[in-house]
Amino acid sequence: MTRGEEAALHAFVEGRRTALFRSAYLLCGNRDEAEDLVQTTLVKVVLGARRHGRLDNLEAYARRTLVNTFISARRRFWRREQAYGDVPDVAELSVDSDTGLVVRAALARLAPKQRAVLVLRYWEDLSVAATAQLLGMRESTVKSHTARGLAALRAAVREEYV
Amino acid sequence: MNLQEMETERVRELLGRAVDDVRTPRGRGTEAVFAQASRIRWRRRAATTGVTAAAVAAALVLGPGLLDDQGRETSVAGRPTAGELTSRAGRFAKLLPAGTGRISEVSLLRLVKQVPKAPLPKPVGPYDGDYAVSRDGGVGYISVHLSTAKEVKAKTGGLGLQDPCKDSPRDGTVDCTSEKLPNGDVLGIHRTGAPDPGTYSYPTWGPELVATLRLADGGVLHVRANGGFQGKGQLGPLLKTPPLDRDQLRKLTLNPKLLP
């Protein structure tokens, strides 16, 4: 890898960290875990870029790595999420911070893949086809995950917000 | 804006609120990412590529009866045993405590990656290489790899290695003890924890102890005592413990015969 390519890789890591962290936080719902996820993702991106000597489409590579790392971590049995309490069925939405809390709780109730689909479709603004390709699933599966995810959000947040 | 676009906007807004009140951590910087990537790359090389020079030497020193194209042992009768061979494996066996097991040279790169013709790096130290340790029906490995100061700087992005414990990858280092030696060298010994399968695409490895000796001139000597691996190319079941305990590993790593 040339010096210019190394500099570009540094710039990418520097520039994308915050955006990746926000996506990671939506996926994990936990600040520390999101930070670890971003770190692991960026390390993999650096290793992959150096291994293949390519810098094209780093954005997509990072996004794919982030989501797949998150899903594979959740898949391992010892890290399966446990629900320790119930979130109220109907949230009080008097202030914005409450809304954020309720949305995070609603996301936490979803299966990791459903959560990933919502984040990719609505936060990363990917199409159904692009989401399906990134997650390695059929478009119909993406649509059904989307519908279930939105239904969960609707159940948690008052109807007028969704 | 149609209905679908409105819904997309509203969901996006909701997700935005979910992350709005979360501060982005400032703990780790960009350099931490590159430093970790360099260490992982270095460690992978040490685990596979970096220690494969022994295979060439094995072919030359031990003859074709010991290693076939796969790097597997082919002649039980010809296998070196501790203290009885004149080959390099035999000489290496003499550096080990009695009862360590039957020692023979292999190439972990060829075994693990199943690449019989993989190019082999030039060894730096006289005992650089991988040695299979057969005992109690299982097979473990001891790998020795010496890196020059120049190599260390290149592989750590110019940072070099100061304290083996502090500078080792966090995800693979457990119970690391660091010891500064009178001659200025720093010895770190750690146990390798279960690797993150997302980061490491290796087969399943047995219990492992790793000694890292940072030499005063900036070079680094790595000695890994591994309980074996399960997967294609494995030579036998895993050992229940690493082939050397901490004290034995320390003694071996500090043996000046491992250095040129």
Coordinates of C-alpha atoms in Angstrom, one line a residue:
Chain A
M1 CA 0.0 0.0 0.0
T2 CA 1.4 3.4 -1.0
R3 CA 1.9 6.3 1.4
G4 CA -1.0 8.1 -0.2
E5 CA -3.3 5.1 0.2
E6 CA -2.2 4.8 3.9
A7 CA -3.1 8.4 4.4
A8 CA -6.5 7.9 2.8
L9 CA -7.1 4.9 5.0
H10 CA -6.2 7.1 8.1
A11 CA -8.6 9.8 6.9
F12 CA -11.4 7.3 6.4
V13 CA -10.9 5.9 9.9
E14 CA -10.7 9.4 11.4
G15 CA -13.7 10.6 9.5
R16 CA -16.1 7.7 9.8
R17 CA -15.6 6.9 13.5
T18 CA -18.5 9.1 14.8
A19 CA -21.0 8.0 12.1
L20 CA -20.1 4.3 12.7
F21 CA -20.5 4.8 16.4
R22 CA -24.0 6.1 16.0
S23 CA -25.0 3.2 13.9
A24 CA -23.3 0.8 16.4
Y25 CA -25.1 2.4 19.2
L26 CA -28.5 1.9 17.6
L27 CA -27.5 -1.8 17.1
C28 CA -26.1 -2.4 20.5
G29 CA -28.0 0.1 22.7
N30 CA -25.0 0.3 24.9
R31 CA -22.3 2.9 24.7
D32 CA -19.3 0.8 25.7
E33 CA -20.3 -2.1 23.5
A34 CA -20.8 0.2 20.6
E35 CA -17.4 1.7 21.1
D36 CA -15.9 -1.8 21.1
L37 CA -17.9 -2.7 18.0
V38 CA -16.6 0.3 16.2
Q39 CA -13.0 -0.4 17.2
T40 CA -13.3 -4.0 16.1
T41 CA -14.9 -2.9 12.8
L42 CA -12.3 -0.3 12.0
V43 CA -9.5 -2.7 12.8
K44 CA -11.0 -5.3 10.4
V45 CA -11.4 -2.6 7.8
V46 CA -7.7 -1.6 8.1
L47 CA -6.6 -5.3 8.0
G48 CA -8.8 -6.0 5.0
A49 CA -7.7 -2.9 3.1
R50 CA -4.1 -3.7 3.7
R51 CA -4.5 -7.3 2.9
H52 CA -6.3 -6.7 -0.4
G53 CA -4.5 -3.5 -1.2
R54 CA -7.7 -1.8 -2.2
L55 CA -9.5 1.3 -0.9
D56 CA -12.5 1.4 -3.2
N57 CA -15.8 1.2 -1.5
L58 CA -14.5 1.3 2.1
E59 CA -17.8 2.8 3.2
A60 CA -19.7 -0.3 2.2
Y61 CA -17.1 -2.6 3.5
A62 CA -17.1 -0.9 6.9
R63 CA -20.9 -0.9 7.1
R64 CA -21.0 -4.6 6.2
T65 CA -18.3 -5.4 8.7
L66 CA -20.0 -3.5 11.5
V67 CA -23.4 -5.2 11.0
N68 CA -21.9 -8.7 10.5
T69 CA -19.7 -8.3 13.5
F70 CA -22.6 -7.2 15.6
I71 CA -24.8 -10.1 14.4
S72 CA -22.1 -12.8 14.9
A73 CA -21.4 -11.5 18.4
R74 CA -25.0 -11.7 19.3
R75 CA -25.2 -15.2 17.8
R76 CA -22.8 -16.6 20.3
F77 CA -24.8 -18.2 23.0
W78 CA -22.9 -16.7 25.9
R79 CA -23.7 -13.2 24.8
R80 CA -27.3 -13.7 24.1
E81 CA -29.2 -10.7 25.4
Q82 CA -31.3 -11.3 28.5
A83 CA -34.3 -9.1 29.4
Y84 CA -34.0 -8.0 33.0
G85 CA -37.1 -5.9 33.1
D86 CA -40.1 -4.8 31.2
V87 CA -40.5 -1.5 29.4
P88 CA -43.9 0.1 29.7
D89 CA -46.1 -0.8 26.8
V90 CA -47.1 2.8 26.2
A91 CA -44.4 5.4 26.6
E92 CA -44.9 8.9 27.9
L93 CA -43.5 11.1 25.2
S94 CA -43.6 14.5 26.9
V95 CA -39.9 15.3 26.1
D96 CA -37.5 14.2 23.4
S97 CA -35.1 12.4 25.7
D98 CA -38.0 10.1 26.7
T99 CA -38.6 9.3 23.0
G100 CA -35.0 8.3 22.6
L101 CA -35.2 6.0 25.6
V102 CA -38.4 4.4 24.3
V103 CA -37.0 3.9 20.8
R104 CA -33.8 2.3 22.3
A105 CA -35.9 0.0 24.4
A106 CA -38.0 -0.9 21.4
L107 CA -34.9 -1.7 19.4
A108 CA -33.5 -3.8 22.2
R109 CA -36.6 -6.0 22.0
L110 CA -36.0 -6.8 18.4
A111 CA -33.9 -9.7 17.2
P112 CA -30.4 -8.6 16.1
K113 CA -31.2 -9.1 12.4
Q114 CA -34.4 -7.1 12.7
R115 CA -32.6 -4.4 14.4
A116 CA -29.9 -4.4 11.7
V117 CA -32.5 -4.2 9.0
L118 CA -34.1 -1.1 10.6
V119 CA -30.8 0.6 11.1
L120 CA -29.7 -0.1 7.6
R121 CA -33.0 0.8 5.9
Y122 CA -33.9 3.9 7.9
W123 CA -30.6 5.2 9.4
E124 CA -28.2 4.3 6.8
D125 CA -30.8 4.9 4.1
L126 CA -30.2 1.7 2.1
S127 CA -32.7 0.3 -0.3
V128 CA -34.3 -3.1 0.3
A129 CA -32.1 -4.7 -2.3
A130 CA -28.9 -3.2 -0.8
T131 CA -29.9 -4.2 2.7
A132 CA -30.6 -7.8 1.5
Q133 CA -27.3 -8.0 -0.3
L134 CA -25.4 -6.7 2.7
L135 CA -27.0 -9.0 5.2
G136 CA -27.1 -12.0 2.8
M137 CA -30.8 -12.5 3.0
R138 CA -33.7 -12.4 0.5
E139 CA -35.5 -9.1 -0.1
S140 CA -38.7 -10.7 1.1
T141 CA -37.0 -11.4 4.4
V142 CA -35.8 -7.8 4.7
K143 CA -39.3 -6.6 4.1
S144 CA -40.7 -8.9 6.8
H145 CA -38.0 -7.9 9.2
T146 CA -38.8 -4.2 8.4
A147 CA -42.5 -4.7 9.0
R148 CA -41.9 -6.4 12.3
G149 CA -39.4 -3.8 13.4
L150 CA -41.8 -1.0 12.5
A151 CA -44.6 -2.7 14.3
A152 CA -42.5 -2.9 17.4
L153 CA -41.7 0.7 17.2
R154 CA -45.4 1.5 16.8
A155 CA -46.2 -0.5 19.8
A156 CA -43.7 1.4 21.8
V157 CA -44.1 4.9 20.5
R158 CA -47.5 6.6 20.0
E159 CA -49.2 6.1 16.7
E160 CA -48.6 9.7 15.6
Y161 CA -44.9 9.3 15.7
V162 CA -44.7 6.5 13.1
Chain B
M1 CA -43.5 13.6 -0.4
N2 CA -45.5 10.4 -0.6
L3 CA -46.7 8.3 2.3
Q4 CA -43.7 5.9 2.2
E5 CA -41.2 8.7 2.2
M6 CA -43.0 10.4 5.1
E7 CA -42.8 7.2 7.1
T8 CA -39.1 6.8 6.3
E9 CA -38.5 10.3 7.5
R10 CA -40.4 9.8 10.7
V11 CA -38.6 6.5 11.5
R12 CA -35.2 8.2 10.7
E13 CA -36.2 11.0 13.1
L14 CA -37.0 8.5 15.8
L15 CA -33.7 6.7 15.4
G16 CA -32.0 10.1 15.5
R17 CA -33.6 10.8 18.8
A18 CA -32.3 7.5 20.1
V19 CA -28.7 8.5 19.4
D20 CA -29.0 12.3 20.0
D21 CA -28.3 12.2 23.7
V22 CA -25.4 9.8 23.4
R23 CA -21.9 11.3 23.5
T24 CA -19.4 9.9 21.2
P25 CA -16.6 8.4 23.2
R26 CA -13.2 10.1 23.0
G27 CA -11.2 7.4 24.6
R28 CA -9.7 5.6 21.6
G29 CA -8.2 7.5 18.7
T30 CA -7.4 6.6 15.1
E31 CA -3.9 5.6 16.1
A32 CA -5.3 3.0 18.5
V33 CA -7.1 1.4 15.5
F34 CA -3.9 1.2 13.5
A35 CA -1.8 0.0 16.4
Q36 CA -4.2 -2.8 17.1
A37 CA -4.4 -3.7 13.5
S38 CA -0.6 -3.9 13.3
R39 CA -0.4 -6.0 16.4
I40 CA -3.0 -8.4 15.1
R41 CA -1.2 -8.7 11.8
W42 CA 2.0 -9.2 13.6
R43 CA 0.5 -11.9 15.8
R44 CA -1.1 -13.7 12.9
R45 CA 2.3 -13.7 11.2
A46 CA 3.9 -15.0 14.3
A47 CA 1.3 -17.7 14.5
T48 CA 1.6 -18.8 10.9
T49 CA 3.9 -17.2 8.4
G50 CA 6.6 -15.8 10.7
V51 CA 7.6 -19.1 12.1
T52 CA 7.5 -21.3 9.0
A53 CA 11.2 -21.0 8.2
A54 CA 11.6 -24.1 10.3
A55 CA 10.0 -26.1 7.6
V56 CA 12.7 -25.4 5.1
A57 CA 15.3 -26.2 7.7
A58 CA 13.5 -29.3 8.6
A59 CA 13.5 -30.5 5.0
L60 CA 17.2 -29.9 4.9
V61 CA 18.3 -31.0 8.3
L62 CA 15.9 -33.8 9.0
G63 CA 15.5 -35.2 5.5
P64 CA 12.5 -36.1 3.5
G65 CA 11.5 -38.9 5.9
L66 CA 10.2 -36.4 8.5
L67 CA 8.1 -34.0 6.5
D68 CA 6.0 -34.8 3.5
D69 CA 4.4 -32.2 1.3
Q70 CA 1.7 -31.5 3.9
G71 CA 4.3 -30.8 6.6
R72 CA 3.2 -34.0 8.4
E73 CA 5.4 -36.5 10.0
T74 CA 5.8 -39.5 7.9
S75 CA 8.3 -41.7 9.8
V76 CA 7.6 -42.5 13.3
A77 CA 10.9 -44.4 13.6
G78 CA 12.8 -41.3 12.4
R79 CA 11.2 -38.8 14.6
P80 CA 13.5 -36.9 16.8
T81 CA 13.1 -37.5 20.5
A82 CA 14.5 -35.4 23.3
G83 CA 18.2 -35.7 23.8
E84 CA 18.9 -38.4 21.2
L85 CA 19.0 -36.7 17.8
T86 CA 21.7 -34.6 16.2
S87 CA 19.3 -32.7 14.0
R88 CA 18.0 -29.2 14.8
A89 CA 14.9 -30.7 16.3
G90 CA 17.0 -32.9 18.4
R91 CA 19.2 -30.0 19.5
F92 CA 16.1 -28.0 20.3
A93 CA 14.7 -30.9 22.3
K94 CA 17.8 -30.7 24.5
L95 CA 16.9 -27.1 25.4
L96 CA 13.6 -28.4 26.8
P97 CA 13.0 -29.9 30.2
A98 CA 12.9 -33.7 30.4
G99 CA 9.4 -35.2 29.9
T100 CA 8.2 -32.4 27.5
G101 CA 7.4 -35.0 24.9
R102 CA 8.6 -36.2 21.5
I103 CA 9.9 -33.2 19.4
S104 CA 9.8 -32.9 15.6
E105 CA 9.8 -30.0 13.2
V106 CA 6.7 -29.0 11.4
S107 CA 5.3 -25.9 9.6
L108 CA 2.2 -24.5 11.2
L109 CA 1.5 -22.4 8.2
R110 CA 1.4 -25.5 6.0
L111 CA -0.6 -27.4 8.5
V112 CA -3.1 -24.8 9.4
K113 CA -3.6 -23.1 6.1
Q114 CA -3.1 -26.3 4.1
V115 CA -0.7 -24.6 1.7
P116 CA 2.1 -27.1 1.0
K117 CA 4.1 -24.7 -1.2
A118 CA 3.8 -21.6 0.9
P119 CA 6.8 -19.4 0.7
L120 CA 8.9 -19.5 3.8
P121 CA 10.6 -16.5 5.4
K122 CA 14.3 -16.4 6.2
P123 CA 14.9 -17.5 9.8
V124 CA 16.6 -15.0 12.0
G125 CA 17.4 -17.0 15.1
P126 CA 19.1 -20.4 15.1
Y127 CA 16.0 -22.2 16.4
D128 CA 13.3 -20.2 14.6
G129 CA 10.5 -22.6 13.6
D130 CA 7.6 -24.7 14.8
Y131 CA 8.1 -27.9 16.7
A132 CA 5.4 -30.5 17.3
V133 CA 5.3 -31.9 20.8
S134 CA 3.7 -35.3 21.0
R135 CA 2.8 -36.6 24.4
D136 CA 0.0 -38.3 26.2
G137 CA -1.7 -39.1 22.9
G138 CA -2.0 -35.5 21.9
V139 CA 0.1 -33.0 19.9
G140 CA 1.0 -29.5 20.9
Y141 CA 3.4 -27.0 19.4
I142 CA 6.3 -24.8 20.4
S143 CA 7.0 -22.0 18.0
V144 CA 10.1 -19.8 18.2
H145 CA 10.4 -16.7 16.2
L146 CA 12.9 -13.9 16.4
S147 CA 12.2 -10.6 14.8
T148 CA 14.8 -7.9 14.2
A149 CA 14.3 -4.4 15.5
K150 CA 13.7 -3.3 11.9
E151 CA 11.0 -5.9 11.4
V152 CA 9.4 -5.0 14.7
K153 CA 9.2 -1.3 13.8
A154 CA 7.8 -2.1 10.4
K155 CA 5.2 -4.4 11.8
T156 CA 4.1 -2.1 14.6
G157 CA 3.7 1.0 12.4
G158 CA 7.0 2.4 13.7
L159 CA 5.9 2.2 17.4
G160 CA 8.1 -0.7 18.3
L161 CA 7.4 -2.9 21.3
Q162 CA 8.0 -1.4 24.8
D163 CA 6.2 -3.5 27.4
P164 CA 5.0 -6.8 26.0
C165 CA 2.0 -6.8 28.3
K166 CA 0.9 -3.3 27.6
D167 CA 1.5 -3.5 23.9
S168 CA -0.1 -6.8 23.2
P169 CA -3.6 -7.1 21.7
R170 CA -6.2 -6.7 24.4
D171 CA -8.5 -9.4 23.1
G172 CA -5.9 -12.2 23.2
T173 CA -3.9 -11.5 26.3
V174 CA -4.8 -12.9 29.7
D175 CA -2.8 -13.0 32.9
C176 CA 0.1 -11.2 31.4
T177 CA 3.1 -10.8 33.7
S178 CA 6.0 -8.5 32.8
E179 CA 9.5 -8.7 34.1
K180 CA 12.4 -6.3 33.5
L181 CA 15.7 -8.2 33.3
P182 CA 19.0 -6.9 34.5
N183 CA 20.4 -6.6 31.0
G184 CA 17.6 -4.3 29.9
D185 CA 15.4 -6.9 28.2
V186 CA 11.8 -7.1 29.1
L187 CA 10.0 -10.5 29.3
G188 CA 6.2 -10.8 29.1
I189 CA 4.4 -14.0 29.5
H190 CA 0.7 -14.3 28.9
R191 CA -2.0 -16.9 28.4
T192 CA -4.0 -16.6 25.2
G193 CA -7.7 -16.2 25.8
A194 CA -10.4 -17.6 23.5
P195 CA -10.1 -15.6 20.3
D196 CA -12.9 -13.6 18.8
P197 CA -14.1 -15.8 15.9
G198 CA -15.1 -12.7 14.0
T199 CA -11.5 -11.4 14.1
Y200 CA -9.5 -14.6 14.0
S201 CA -10.5 -17.1 11.4
Y202 CA -8.2 -19.8 12.8
P203 CA -9.2 -23.3 13.7
T204 CA -9.8 -24.0 17.4
W205 CA -6.6 -23.8 19.3
G206 CA -5.7 -25.5 22.5
P207 CA -4.5 -23.8 25.7
E208 CA -1.6 -21.5 25.0
L209 CA 1.2 -19.6 26.8
V210 CA 3.2 -17.0 25.0
A211 CA 6.5 -15.5 26.0
T212 CA 7.6 -12.2 24.4
L213 CA 11.1 -11.1 25.1
R214 CA 11.8 -7.5 24.0
L215 CA 15.5 -7.3 23.6
A216 CA 17.5 -4.3 24.5
D217 CA 18.3 -3.7 20.8
G218 CA 14.6 -3.5 19.9
G219 CA 14.3 -7.0 18.5
V220 CA 11.7 -9.4 19.8
L221 CA 11.8 -13.1 20.5
H222 CA 8.5 -14.9 20.5
V223 CA 8.0 -18.3 22.0
R224 CA 4.6 -19.9 21.9
A225 CA 3.7 -23.1 23.8
N226 CA 0.4 -24.2 22.3
G227 CA -1.8 -27.1 23.1
G228 CA -2.4 -27.8 19.5
F229 CA -5.3 -27.1 17.1
Q230 CA -8.3 -28.8 15.8
G231 CA -9.1 -28.6 12.1
K232 CA -7.7 -29.6 8.8
G233 CA -4.1 -30.6 9.1
Q234 CA -4.1 -31.4 12.8
L235 CA -1.5 -34.0 13.8
G236 CA -3.4 -35.2 16.8
P237 CA -5.8 -34.3 19.6
L238 CA -5.3 -31.2 21.7
L239 CA -3.1 -31.4 24.8
K240 CA -4.9 -30.6 28.0
T241 CA -2.3 -28.0 29.0
P242 CA 0.4 -26.1 27.0
P243 CA 3.5 -28.2 26.4
L244 CA 5.4 -26.0 28.8
D245 CA 4.3 -24.3 32.0
R246 CA 5.2 -20.7 32.8
D247 CA 8.5 -21.4 34.5
Q248 CA 9.6 -23.8 31.8
L249 CA 8.6 -21.3 29.1
R250 CA 10.5 -18.5 30.9
K251 CA 13.6 -20.7 31.1
L252 CA 13.5 -21.6 27.5
T253 CA 12.8 -18.0 26.3
L254 CA 15.8 -16.7 28.3
N255 CA 18.1 -19.4 26.9
P256 CA 20.7 -17.5 24.9
K257 CA 21.0 -20.3 22.5
L258 CA 17.7 -19.1 20.9
L259 CA 19.5 -16.0 19.8
P260 CA 22.1 -15.7 17.0

